[in-house]
């Protein structure tokens, strides 16, 4: 990327912050160059034609030029604003969670991961159109774990490698998966996982999207699955995520 003075990028705006008097600093996830930071000049002026294109969670085509330290947005064209995500607070919360996971796990470097870019745009588009956003997010989490190399063990015990039987289990974030009741005794840092929750975790892990969307877990099981997944991500990040708390507040 550093060899080019100017290039086009297919990008999703992950976040932005104020920069100087009238500019915005954008954190972008691009198809071509992974995570990139760029300045949108004059984006905070009310009449700016660029401003509407560069809101968070927007899919845009950008022309970026190499400035002295950072890239500068010279042209912006909207591909999809995912409008429903802006009109419904719960959907906004889910979209923020999806973006936050990607932003926290993907380092700031020029490494293109086109398949991950596709997963992100597909997920935002599904959140904007599919009737059960909860399922969209669970499917996304499992695919993201695959990409990140943290696919959890759900079929054999993460400790003794024996096949997991249909009974209540434990989950070990440290060992990266389900731990059988035999190994679980005396091991620290385990969370309980019911047979029912395990069934759905496996379903999301092994099913392609359309199939994953057929799941209809009961409310209690949903909560359990969500707690395990978010807990696992938090463990991997070694710090608290901001967005689950936000989602909880919007829902109540
Ligand atoms: Zn075991």
Coordinates of C-alpha atoms and ligand atoms in Angstrom, one line a residue:
X1 CA 0.0 0.0 0.0
X2 CA 2.8 2.4 0.9
X3 CA 4.0 2.2 -2.7
X4 CA 0.9 3.9 -4.0
X5 CA 0.1 7.6 -3.8
X6 CA -3.6 7.0 -4.3
X7 CA -5.8 3.9 -4.4
X8 CA -9.4 2.9 -4.3
X9 CA -10.8 0.9 -1.4
X10 CA -14.0 -1.0 -0.6
X11 CA -14.5 -0.2 3.0
X12 CA -16.7 -0.4 6.1
X13 CA -16.4 2.5 8.5
X14 CA -15.7 0.9 11.9
X15 CA -15.6 4.1 13.9
X16 CA -14.7 7.8 13.7
X17 CA -13.5 10.5 16.0
X18 CA -13.1 14.3 15.7
X19 CA -9.8 15.5 14.3
X20 CA -8.8 19.1 14.4
X21 CA -11.4 21.8 13.8
X22 CA -13.6 20.3 11.1
X23 CA -12.1 16.9 10.1
X24 CA -12.8 13.3 11.1
X25 CA -10.4 10.4 11.7
X26 CA -11.9 7.2 10.3
X27 CA -11.0 3.7 11.2
X28 CA -11.8 1.6 8.1
X29 CA -11.8 -2.1 7.4
X30 CA -11.0 -2.5 3.7
X31 CA -11.2 -5.4 1.4
X32 CA -7.9 -4.5 -0.2
X33 CA -5.7 -3.5 2.7
X34 CA -7.3 -4.7 6.0
X35 CA -7.6 -2.0 8.7
X36 CA -6.7 1.5 7.6
X37 CA -7.0 4.9 9.2
X38 CA -7.8 7.9 7.1
X39 CA -8.8 11.6 7.5
X40 CA -12.0 12.9 6.0
X41 CA -11.3 16.6 5.6
X42 CA -14.2 19.0 6.4
X43 CA -16.5 16.1 7.3
X44 CA -17.9 17.9 10.4
X45 CA -19.1 20.9 8.4
X46 CA -22.8 20.7 8.0
X47 CA -22.8 21.1 4.3
X48 CA -20.1 18.5 3.7
X49 CA -21.0 16.2 0.9
X50 CA -18.7 13.6 2.3
X51 CA -20.2 13.5 5.8
X52 CA -23.1 11.2 4.9
X53 CA -20.9 8.6 3.4
X54 CA -18.7 8.0 6.3
X55 CA -20.9 7.3 9.3
X56 CA -20.0 4.1 11.3
X57 CA -21.3 0.8 9.8
X58 CA -21.5 2.3 6.3
X59 CA -20.2 0.3 3.3
X60 CA -18.4 2.8 1.1
X61 CA -16.1 3.0 -1.9
X62 CA -13.3 5.4 -1.2
X63 CA -10.5 7.0 -3.0
X64 CA -7.6 7.4 -0.6
X65 CA -4.5 9.5 -1.1
X66 CA -1.3 9.2 0.9
X67 CA -0.9 12.3 3.1
X68 CA 2.2 13.0 5.2
X69 CA 1.3 10.7 8.1
X70 CA -2.2 9.4 7.3
X71 CA -4.4 8.6 4.3
X72 CA -6.8 11.2 3.2
X73 CA -10.3 10.5 1.7
X74 CA -10.5 12.3 -1.6
X75 CA -13.7 10.7 -2.9
X76 CA -16.5 8.8 -1.2
X77 CA -19.4 6.9 -2.6
X78 CA -22.0 4.9 -0.6
X79 CA -22.6 1.3 -1.4
X80 CA -25.0 0.5 1.5
X81 CA -25.9 2.5 4.7
X82 CA -27.9 -0.5 6.1
X83 CA -30.6 2.0 7.0
X84 CA -32.6 -0.4 9.4
X85 CA -29.5 -0.5 11.7
X86 CA -29.9 3.2 12.2
X87 CA -33.6 3.2 13.0
X88 CA -33.9 0.5 15.6
X89 CA -31.8 0.7 18.8
X90 CA -31.6 -3.1 19.2
X91 CA -30.2 -3.5 15.7
X92 CA -27.8 -0.6 16.3
X93 CA -26.6 -2.4 19.4
X94 CA -26.1 -5.7 17.5
X95 CA -24.3 -3.9 14.6
X96 CA -22.0 -2.1 17.2
X97 CA -21.2 -5.5 18.7
X98 CA -20.4 -7.1 15.4
X99 CA -18.1 -4.1 14.5
X100 CA -16.5 -4.0 17.9
X101 CA -15.5 -7.7 17.8
X102 CA -13.9 -7.2 14.4
X103 CA -12.2 -4.0 15.4
X104 CA -10.7 -5.4 18.6
X105 CA -9.4 -8.6 17.1
X106 CA -8.0 -7.3 13.8
X107 CA -4.7 -5.5 14.2
X108 CA -3.9 -2.2 12.5
X109 CA -1.8 -3.5 9.6
X110 CA -1.8 -3.8 5.9
X111 CA -3.0 -7.4 5.7
X112 CA -6.0 -8.0 3.4
X113 CA -8.5 -10.6 4.6
X114 CA -11.2 -10.4 1.8
X115 CA -13.2 -13.4 3.2
X116 CA -13.5 -11.6 6.6
X117 CA -14.5 -8.4 4.8
X118 CA -17.2 -10.4 3.0
X119 CA -18.4 -11.9 6.4
X120 CA -18.7 -8.4 7.8
X121 CA -20.7 -6.9 4.9
X122 CA -22.9 -10.0 4.7
X123 CA -23.5 -9.8 8.5
X124 CA -24.5 -6.1 8.4
X125 CA -26.8 -6.7 5.5
X126 CA -28.4 -9.8 7.2
X127 CA -28.9 -7.7 10.4
X128 CA -30.7 -5.1 8.3
X129 CA -33.0 -7.6 6.6
X130 CA -33.3 -10.9 8.5
X131 CA -36.1 -11.2 11.1
X132 CA -34.1 -12.7 13.9
X133 CA -30.9 -10.7 14.5
X134 CA -30.0 -12.8 17.5
X135 CA -29.3 -15.7 15.2
X136 CA -27.4 -13.6 12.7
X137 CA -25.0 -12.5 15.5
X138 CA -24.5 -16.1 16.8
X139 CA -23.7 -17.3 13.3
X140 CA -21.2 -14.4 12.9
X141 CA -19.5 -15.1 16.2
X142 CA -18.8 -18.8 15.2
X143 CA -17.4 -17.8 11.7
X144 CA -15.3 -15.1 13.3
X145 CA -13.8 -17.6 15.8
X146 CA -12.9 -19.8 12.8
X147 CA -11.1 -16.9 11.1
X148 CA -9.3 -15.9 14.3
X149 CA -8.1 -19.5 14.9
X150 CA -10.1 -19.9 18.1
X151 CA -12.7 -22.4 16.9
X152 CA -14.0 -23.9 20.2
X153 CA -13.9 -27.7 20.8
X154 CA -17.6 -28.7 21.1
X155 CA -17.5 -32.4 20.1
X156 CA -14.7 -33.8 22.2
X157 CA -13.5 -32.8 25.7
X158 CA -11.0 -29.9 25.4
X159 CA -9.1 -31.6 28.2
X160 CA -9.1 -35.4 27.7
X161 CA -10.3 -35.4 24.0
X162 CA -12.9 -38.0 24.7
X163 CA -16.2 -37.7 22.9
X164 CA -18.7 -35.4 24.6
X165 CA -21.8 -37.3 25.8
X166 CA -25.3 -35.9 25.8
X167 CA -25.2 -34.5 29.4
X168 CA -24.5 -31.2 31.1
X169 CA -20.9 -30.1 30.6
X170 CA -18.5 -27.3 31.4
X171 CA -16.9 -24.7 29.2
X172 CA -13.3 -23.7 29.7
X173 CA -12.3 -20.5 27.9
X174 CA -8.6 -21.3 28.8
X175 CA -8.8 -24.7 27.1
X176 CA -10.9 -23.3 24.3
X177 CA -14.0 -25.5 24.5
X178 CA -16.3 -27.9 26.3
X179 CA -14.9 -30.0 29.2
X180 CA -16.5 -33.2 30.2
X181 CA -18.0 -33.7 33.8
X182 CA -15.2 -36.1 34.7
X183 CA -12.4 -33.6 33.9
X184 CA -14.4 -30.7 35.1
X185 CA -14.2 -31.7 38.8
X186 CA -11.5 -29.6 40.4
X187 CA -10.6 -27.6 37.3
X188 CA -10.8 -23.8 37.9
X189 CA -12.4 -21.2 35.7
X190 CA -15.2 -23.3 34.2
X191 CA -18.7 -22.2 33.2
X192 CA -21.7 -24.6 33.2
X193 CA -23.1 -25.5 29.8
X194 CA -26.4 -27.4 29.6
X195 CA -27.0 -30.1 27.0
X196 CA -29.5 -27.9 25.3
X197 CA -27.1 -24.9 25.0
X198 CA -24.4 -27.2 23.7
X199 CA -26.8 -28.5 21.0
X200 CA -27.2 -24.9 19.7
X201 CA -23.5 -24.0 20.0
X202 CA -22.7 -27.0 17.8
X203 CA -25.5 -26.1 15.4
X204 CA -24.1 -22.6 14.9
X205 CA -20.6 -23.9 14.5
X206 CA -21.3 -26.6 11.8
X207 CA -24.2 -25.0 9.9
X208 CA -24.0 -22.7 7.0
X209 CA -26.0 -19.5 7.4
X210 CA -29.4 -20.5 6.0
X211 CA -29.4 -23.7 8.1
X212 CA -28.2 -21.8 11.2
X213 CA -31.2 -19.5 10.9
X214 CA -33.6 -22.3 11.4
X215 CA -32.7 -22.6 15.1
X216 CA -35.4 -21.7 17.6
X217 CA -33.8 -22.0 21.1
X218 CA -36.0 -21.3 24.2
X219 CA -35.3 -17.9 25.9
X220 CA -33.2 -19.5 28.7
X221 CA -31.1 -21.4 26.3
X222 CA -30.6 -18.3 24.2
X223 CA -29.3 -16.5 27.3
X224 CA -26.9 -19.4 28.1
X225 CA -25.5 -19.5 24.6
X226 CA -25.0 -15.8 24.5
X227 CA -23.3 -15.8 27.9
X228 CA -20.8 -18.5 26.8
X229 CA -20.0 -16.8 23.5
X230 CA -19.6 -13.3 24.9
X231 CA -17.6 -14.6 27.9
X232 CA -15.3 -16.5 25.5
X233 CA -14.7 -13.4 23.4
X234 CA -14.1 -11.4 26.5
X235 CA -11.7 -13.9 27.8
X236 CA -9.8 -13.9 24.5
X237 CA -9.7 -10.1 24.5
X238 CA -8.6 -10.1 28.2
X239 CA -10.9 -7.2 28.8
X240 CA -14.5 -6.3 28.8
X241 CA -16.4 -5.5 25.6
X242 CA -18.4 -2.3 25.7
X243 CA -21.3 -3.3 23.5
X244 CA -23.0 -6.2 25.4
X245 CA -23.7 -3.9 28.3
X246 CA -25.3 -1.4 25.8
X247 CA -27.4 -4.2 24.2
X248 CA -28.6 -5.3 27.6
X249 CA -29.7 -1.7 28.5
X250 CA -31.6 -1.2 25.2
X251 CA -33.4 -4.5 25.6
X252 CA -34.6 -3.9 29.1
Ligands
LIG1 ZN1 -12.6 -34.8 29.7

